[in-house]
Amino acid sequence: MTDHGEALKQARKIARETVALLSSLDIAPTPSNYALFYHYLSGTSAELTQTIDILRSNHQEFDPLRCHYLYERFFGSQAFTPTPTPTSHVPGILQHPPLHSRLIDAPPPHMTNDASPGHANSDGGLDNTAITSFALDDHEDGDKVSSEISRLRQDLEAMRREAMTDPLTGIANRKMFDQQLRNRAMEAMESGTPLCLLMIDVDHFKQFNDTYGHQIGDQVIRLMAQTLCNNIKGRDTAARYGGEEFAVILPRTDMENARRLAEIIRENVRKRLLSVNQMARHWTG
């Protein structure tokens, strides 16, 4: 089979899976929703895939507003050009922004030959009162939509941070570490600047944990994370790599400075762990 034939076969497969996924998630099969989830299933954007995976794992509903926000975030708002509506031919009516035209389906003000406020003038156009009233209603609806989009953006960001944070220590988890290491390595290659990585673990931690208990062991893990954070600068990333293992990504740091920082961290951890060890012996003695 030719490359074109293989690509066509794959595209048809993803198309069928997209339709099935939209149906299973109870999402309207609009062009924008189809494009959003087609790209999600085809894996063309790692960030898009990660965002939707987080939402699905948290059992979030993909309502029209959330789908719109996702499409706008990853593909821009150009595709949301409003289609002509019954009000588009009325003189003086302000055009809705793209989001309003899709989400607000209010009928136009009633038009009669009565020239009283809120009705059409004898020439067929709306009087100023009607236009002002309609614009104010539209502004109020727009505020509600903007507020909802802002809330959704905050919710998505909070879920993203939660998915990237180690719950015990509050620092980056392994997933965030992998992502940051890729990004920093790419930056280092593009800029020609140095990049160093510290890998750190706590010696004999299992024995300590078994002797003094998991609660004190958790305190040691938190102490490690706090010490790392206290000794790194803004662009550096401290992460819990797994168990008692930690990592620190050091962009724009040469080997000598990385060694110096590693020794500072080691010494600070040693002093603090000695204090924890003495306290643990006192409590269990």
Short mmCIF file of C-alpha atoms in Angstrom, two decimals:
data_model
loop_
_atom_site.label_atom_id
_atom_site.label_comp_id
_atom_site.label_asym_id
_atom_site.label_seq_id
_atom_site.Cartn_x
_atom_site.Cartn_y
_atom_site.Cartn_z
CA MET A 1 0.00 0.00 0.00
CA THR A 2 1.29 3.48 -0.86
CA ASP A 3 2.09 6.05 1.82
CA HIS A 4 -0.98 7.99 0.73
CA GLY A 5 -3.18 4.93 1.06
CA GLU A 6 -1.81 4.15 4.50
CA ALA A 7 -2.33 7.75 5.64
CA LEU A 8 -5.89 7.68 4.31
CA LYS A 9 -6.60 4.44 6.13
CA GLN A 10 -5.25 5.87 9.39
CA ALA A 11 -7.23 9.09 8.98
CA ARG A 12 -10.45 7.14 8.45
CA LYS A 13 -9.73 5.07 11.55
CA ILE A 14 -9.22 8.20 13.69
CA ALA A 15 -12.36 9.74 12.17
CA ARG A 16 -14.45 6.74 13.23
CA GLU A 17 -12.92 6.81 16.72
CA THR A 18 -13.60 10.56 16.98
CA VAL A 19 -17.28 10.14 16.15
CA ALA A 20 -17.55 7.28 18.65
CA LEU A 21 -15.81 9.31 21.39
CA LEU A 22 -18.05 12.35 20.82
CA SER A 23 -21.06 10.09 21.15
CA SER A 24 -19.80 8.38 24.32
CA LEU A 25 -19.03 11.75 25.97
CA ASP A 26 -22.39 13.20 24.83
CA ILE A 27 -20.68 15.99 22.89
CA ALA A 28 -22.41 17.66 19.95
CA PRO A 29 -20.60 16.66 16.70
CA THR A 30 -20.00 20.24 15.56
CA PRO A 31 -17.04 20.98 13.24
CA SER A 32 -15.05 22.59 16.07
CA ASN A 33 -15.72 19.72 18.51
CA TYR A 34 -14.86 17.18 15.83
CA ALA A 35 -11.58 18.97 15.07
CA LEU A 36 -10.74 19.25 18.77
CA PHE A 37 -11.18 15.55 19.50
CA TYR A 38 -9.75 14.41 16.16
CA HIS A 39 -6.48 16.15 17.09
CA TYR A 40 -6.77 14.72 20.62
CA LEU A 41 -6.99 11.15 19.31
CA SER A 42 -4.34 11.65 16.64
CA GLY A 43 -1.88 12.97 19.25
CA THR A 44 -0.82 16.03 17.26
CA SER A 45 -0.57 18.17 20.42
CA ALA A 46 0.88 16.74 23.63
CA GLU A 47 -0.54 19.63 25.67
CA LEU A 48 -4.05 19.15 24.22
CA THR A 49 -3.89 15.41 24.91
CA GLN A 50 -2.71 16.02 28.47
CA THR A 51 -5.42 18.62 29.17
CA ILE A 52 -8.28 16.43 27.91
CA ASP A 53 -6.85 13.39 29.71
CA ILE A 54 -6.85 15.37 32.97
CA LEU A 55 -10.44 16.47 32.42
CA ARG A 56 -11.57 12.93 31.61
CA SER A 57 -9.74 11.44 34.59
CA ASN A 58 -11.52 13.95 36.83
CA HIS A 59 -14.89 13.06 35.22
CA GLN A 60 -15.44 16.61 34.00
CA GLU A 61 -18.35 17.33 31.65
CA PHE A 62 -17.51 18.56 28.15
CA ASP A 63 -20.32 21.09 27.87
CA PRO A 64 -20.43 23.65 25.01
CA LEU A 65 -18.62 26.31 27.03
CA ARG A 66 -15.75 24.02 28.04
CA CYS A 67 -15.39 22.69 24.48
CA HIS A 68 -15.33 26.26 23.18
CA TYR A 69 -12.64 27.26 25.64
CA LEU A 70 -10.49 24.25 24.70
CA TYR A 71 -10.87 24.97 20.98
CA GLU A 72 -10.08 28.66 21.48
CA ARG A 73 -7.04 27.84 23.60
CA PHE A 74 -5.47 25.34 21.22
CA PHE A 75 -6.65 26.47 17.80
CA GLY A 76 -7.50 30.15 18.22
CA SER A 77 -10.83 31.90 17.71
CA GLN A 78 -10.66 32.40 13.96
CA ALA A 79 -12.88 29.40 13.28
CA PHE A 80 -15.65 30.88 15.43
CA THR A 81 -16.84 33.44 12.89
CA PRO A 82 -20.50 34.09 13.57
CA THR A 83 -22.95 32.86 10.99
CA PRO A 84 -25.68 35.23 9.76
CA THR A 85 -28.57 35.48 12.18
CA PRO A 86 -32.06 37.00 11.89
CA THR A 87 -30.70 40.20 13.50
CA SER A 88 -27.72 40.67 11.22
CA HIS A 89 -29.70 42.74 8.69
CA VAL A 90 -31.17 45.13 11.29
CA PRO A 91 -29.48 48.55 11.20
CA GLY A 92 -27.66 49.55 14.37
CA ILE A 93 -27.41 46.11 15.96
CA LEU A 94 -23.91 45.46 17.29
CA GLN A 95 -22.37 42.28 15.94
CA HIS A 96 -21.90 39.57 18.56
CA PRO A 97 -18.37 38.37 19.34
CA PRO A 98 -17.76 34.82 18.09
CA LEU A 99 -18.55 33.18 21.43
CA HIS A 100 -21.83 35.06 21.84
CA SER A 101 -23.00 34.08 18.38
CA ARG A 102 -22.55 30.42 19.22
CA LEU A 103 -23.85 30.34 22.80
CA ILE A 104 -26.51 33.06 22.92
CA ASP A 105 -29.61 32.31 20.89
CA ALA A 106 -31.85 35.22 21.90
CA PRO A 107 -34.56 36.25 19.41
CA PRO A 108 -34.40 39.82 18.02
CA PRO A 109 -36.57 42.50 19.65
CA HIS A 110 -40.17 42.39 18.45
CA MET A 111 -40.61 44.69 15.47
CA THR A 112 -43.96 46.36 14.74
CA ASN A 113 -45.11 49.56 13.07
CA ASP A 114 -45.66 51.11 16.52
CA ALA A 115 -43.12 53.88 17.08
CA SER A 116 -43.29 53.58 20.85
CA PRO A 117 -40.07 52.81 22.80
CA GLY A 118 -38.73 49.34 22.16
CA HIS A 119 -40.34 49.00 18.71
CA ALA A 120 -39.33 49.72 15.14
CA ASN A 121 -39.71 53.16 13.62
CA SER A 122 -41.89 53.63 10.59
CA ASP A 123 -38.85 53.37 8.33
CA GLY A 124 -38.31 49.80 9.45
CA GLY A 125 -35.26 50.46 11.65
CA LEU A 126 -35.08 50.08 15.43
CA ASP A 127 -35.26 53.23 17.51
CA ASN A 128 -32.41 54.18 19.89
CA THR A 129 -34.19 52.79 22.94
CA ALA A 130 -34.53 49.36 21.38
CA ILE A 131 -30.90 49.34 20.27
CA THR A 132 -29.67 50.43 23.70
CA SER A 133 -31.79 47.81 25.46
CA PHE A 134 -30.59 45.03 23.17
CA ALA A 135 -26.96 46.10 23.57
CA LEU A 136 -27.28 46.15 27.37
CA ASP A 137 -28.81 42.67 27.39
CA ASP A 138 -25.99 41.47 25.18
CA HIS A 139 -23.43 43.10 27.48
CA GLU A 140 -24.91 41.37 30.53
CA ASP A 141 -24.87 37.99 28.79
CA GLY A 142 -21.32 38.66 27.68
CA ASP A 143 -20.26 39.35 31.26
CA LYS A 144 -21.77 36.03 32.36
CA VAL A 145 -20.00 34.15 29.57
CA SER A 146 -16.69 35.88 30.27
CA SER A 147 -17.02 35.07 33.96
CA GLU A 148 -17.75 31.42 33.17
CA ILE A 149 -14.78 31.18 30.80
CA SER A 150 -12.56 32.72 33.47
CA ARG A 151 -13.80 30.16 36.00
CA LEU A 152 -13.19 27.29 33.58
CA ARG A 153 -9.70 28.57 32.85
CA GLN A 154 -8.93 28.67 36.57
CA ASP A 155 -10.37 25.18 37.08
CA LEU A 156 -8.29 23.77 34.22
CA GLU A 157 -5.14 25.43 35.54
CA ALA A 158 -5.80 24.11 39.05
CA MET A 159 -6.31 20.57 37.72
CA ARG A 160 -3.15 20.87 35.63
CA ARG A 161 -1.14 21.92 38.69
CA GLU A 162 -2.64 19.12 40.75
CA ALA A 163 -1.73 16.56 38.11
CA MET A 164 1.86 17.88 38.06
CA THR A 165 2.41 18.18 41.84
CA ASP A 166 3.54 15.58 44.36
CA PRO A 167 0.81 15.54 47.04
CA LEU A 168 3.14 14.85 49.98
CA THR A 169 5.78 17.51 49.33
CA GLY A 170 4.05 20.06 47.11
CA ILE A 171 6.94 20.08 44.61
CA ALA A 172 6.92 18.79 41.03
CA ASN A 173 6.14 15.11 40.55
CA ARG A 174 7.76 12.65 38.11
CA LYS A 175 5.44 13.66 35.28
CA MET A 176 6.29 17.33 35.68
CA PHE A 177 9.98 16.46 35.98
CA ASP A 178 9.94 14.59 32.67
CA GLN A 179 8.20 17.48 30.94
CA GLN A 180 10.50 20.13 32.40
CA LEU A 181 13.63 18.14 31.59
CA ARG A 182 12.57 17.84 27.94
CA ASN A 183 11.84 21.57 27.75
CA ARG A 184 15.07 22.62 29.44
CA ALA A 185 17.14 20.22 27.35
CA MET A 186 15.62 21.68 24.17
CA GLU A 187 16.34 25.22 25.37
CA ALA A 188 19.92 24.29 26.21
CA MET A 189 20.49 22.78 22.75
CA GLU A 190 18.94 25.79 21.00
CA SER A 191 20.80 28.41 23.05
CA GLY A 192 24.05 26.52 23.59
CA THR A 193 23.85 27.10 27.34
CA PRO A 194 24.81 24.49 29.96
CA LEU A 195 22.29 22.27 31.72
CA CYS A 196 22.94 20.12 34.79
CA LEU A 197 20.84 17.58 36.65
CA LEU A 198 21.18 16.55 40.29
CA MET A 199 19.87 13.12 41.35
CA ILE A 200 19.46 12.81 45.11
CA ASP A 201 18.24 10.11 47.46
CA VAL A 202 18.12 9.51 51.21
CA ASP A 203 20.53 6.81 52.40
CA HIS A 204 19.06 3.95 54.43
CA PHE A 205 15.58 5.48 54.24
CA LYS A 206 13.77 2.12 54.30
CA GLN A 207 15.55 1.16 57.51
CA PHE A 208 14.71 4.56 59.04
CA ASN A 209 11.08 4.21 57.95
CA ASP A 210 10.77 0.72 59.38
CA THR A 211 12.37 1.79 62.67
CA TYR A 212 10.52 5.04 63.36
CA GLY A 213 7.33 4.68 61.32
CA HIS A 214 5.87 6.15 58.16
CA GLN A 215 4.70 9.40 59.73
CA ILE A 216 8.24 10.40 60.70
CA GLY A 217 9.42 9.06 57.34
CA ASP A 218 6.98 11.42 55.61
CA GLN A 219 8.43 14.28 57.63
CA VAL A 220 11.88 13.40 56.30
CA ILE A 221 10.55 13.46 52.71
CA ARG A 222 8.95 16.87 53.30
CA LEU A 223 12.17 18.13 54.87
CA MET A 224 14.12 17.04 51.81
CA ALA A 225 11.73 18.87 49.49
CA GLN A 226 11.84 22.03 51.61
CA THR A 227 15.64 22.00 51.69
CA LEU A 228 15.81 21.67 47.92
CA CYS A 229 13.39 24.56 47.42
CA ASN A 230 15.35 26.74 49.84
CA ASN A 231 18.57 26.26 47.87
CA ILE A 232 17.52 26.71 44.26
CA LYS A 233 16.71 29.78 42.18
CA GLY A 234 13.76 30.74 39.99
CA ARG A 235 14.45 28.78 36.79
CA ASP A 236 15.50 25.60 38.61
CA THR A 237 13.04 22.76 39.16
CA ALA A 238 13.01 20.52 42.22
CA ALA A 239 11.02 17.31 41.82
CA ARG A 240 10.22 14.16 43.73
CA TYR A 241 11.48 11.47 41.38
CA GLY A 242 10.02 8.58 43.35
CA GLY A 243 9.98 7.29 46.94
CA GLU A 244 12.97 8.85 48.67
CA GLU A 245 14.53 9.94 45.37
CA PHE A 246 14.63 13.59 44.26
CA ALA A 247 15.95 15.50 41.26
CA VAL A 248 16.89 19.11 40.57
CA ILE A 249 17.03 20.52 37.03
CA LEU A 250 19.59 23.34 36.76
CA PRO A 251 19.35 25.28 33.47
CA ARG A 252 22.15 27.72 32.62
CA THR A 253 24.36 26.10 35.29
CA ASP A 254 27.79 24.66 34.56
CA MET A 255 29.26 21.54 36.16
CA GLU A 256 31.34 23.35 38.76
CA ASN A 257 28.42 25.40 40.09
CA ALA A 258 26.21 22.31 40.05
CA ARG A 259 28.76 20.43 42.17
CA ARG A 260 28.95 23.37 44.58
CA LEU A 261 25.17 23.49 44.92
CA ALA A 262 24.97 19.72 45.40
CA GLU A 263 27.45 19.94 48.27
CA ILE A 264 25.48 22.79 49.89
CA ILE A 265 22.27 20.77 49.65
CA ARG A 266 23.96 17.65 51.02
CA GLU A 267 25.33 19.51 54.02
CA ASN A 268 22.04 21.27 54.77
CA VAL A 269 20.13 18.00 54.53
CA ARG A 270 22.67 16.24 56.76
CA LYS A 271 22.26 18.82 59.52
CA ARG A 272 18.48 18.76 59.38
CA LEU A 273 18.26 14.97 59.20
CA LEU A 274 20.53 14.67 62.24
CA SER A 275 18.03 16.81 64.13
CA VAL A 276 15.11 14.70 62.91
CA ASN A 277 16.99 11.50 63.81
CA GLN A 278 17.61 12.72 67.36
CA MET A 279 13.96 13.72 67.77
CA ALA A 280 12.79 10.36 66.43
CA ARG A 281 14.99 8.50 68.88
CA HIS A 282 13.68 10.65 71.71
CA TRP A 283 10.04 9.96 70.75
CA THR A 284 10.54 6.23 70.37
CA GLY A 285 12.95 5.88 73.30
#
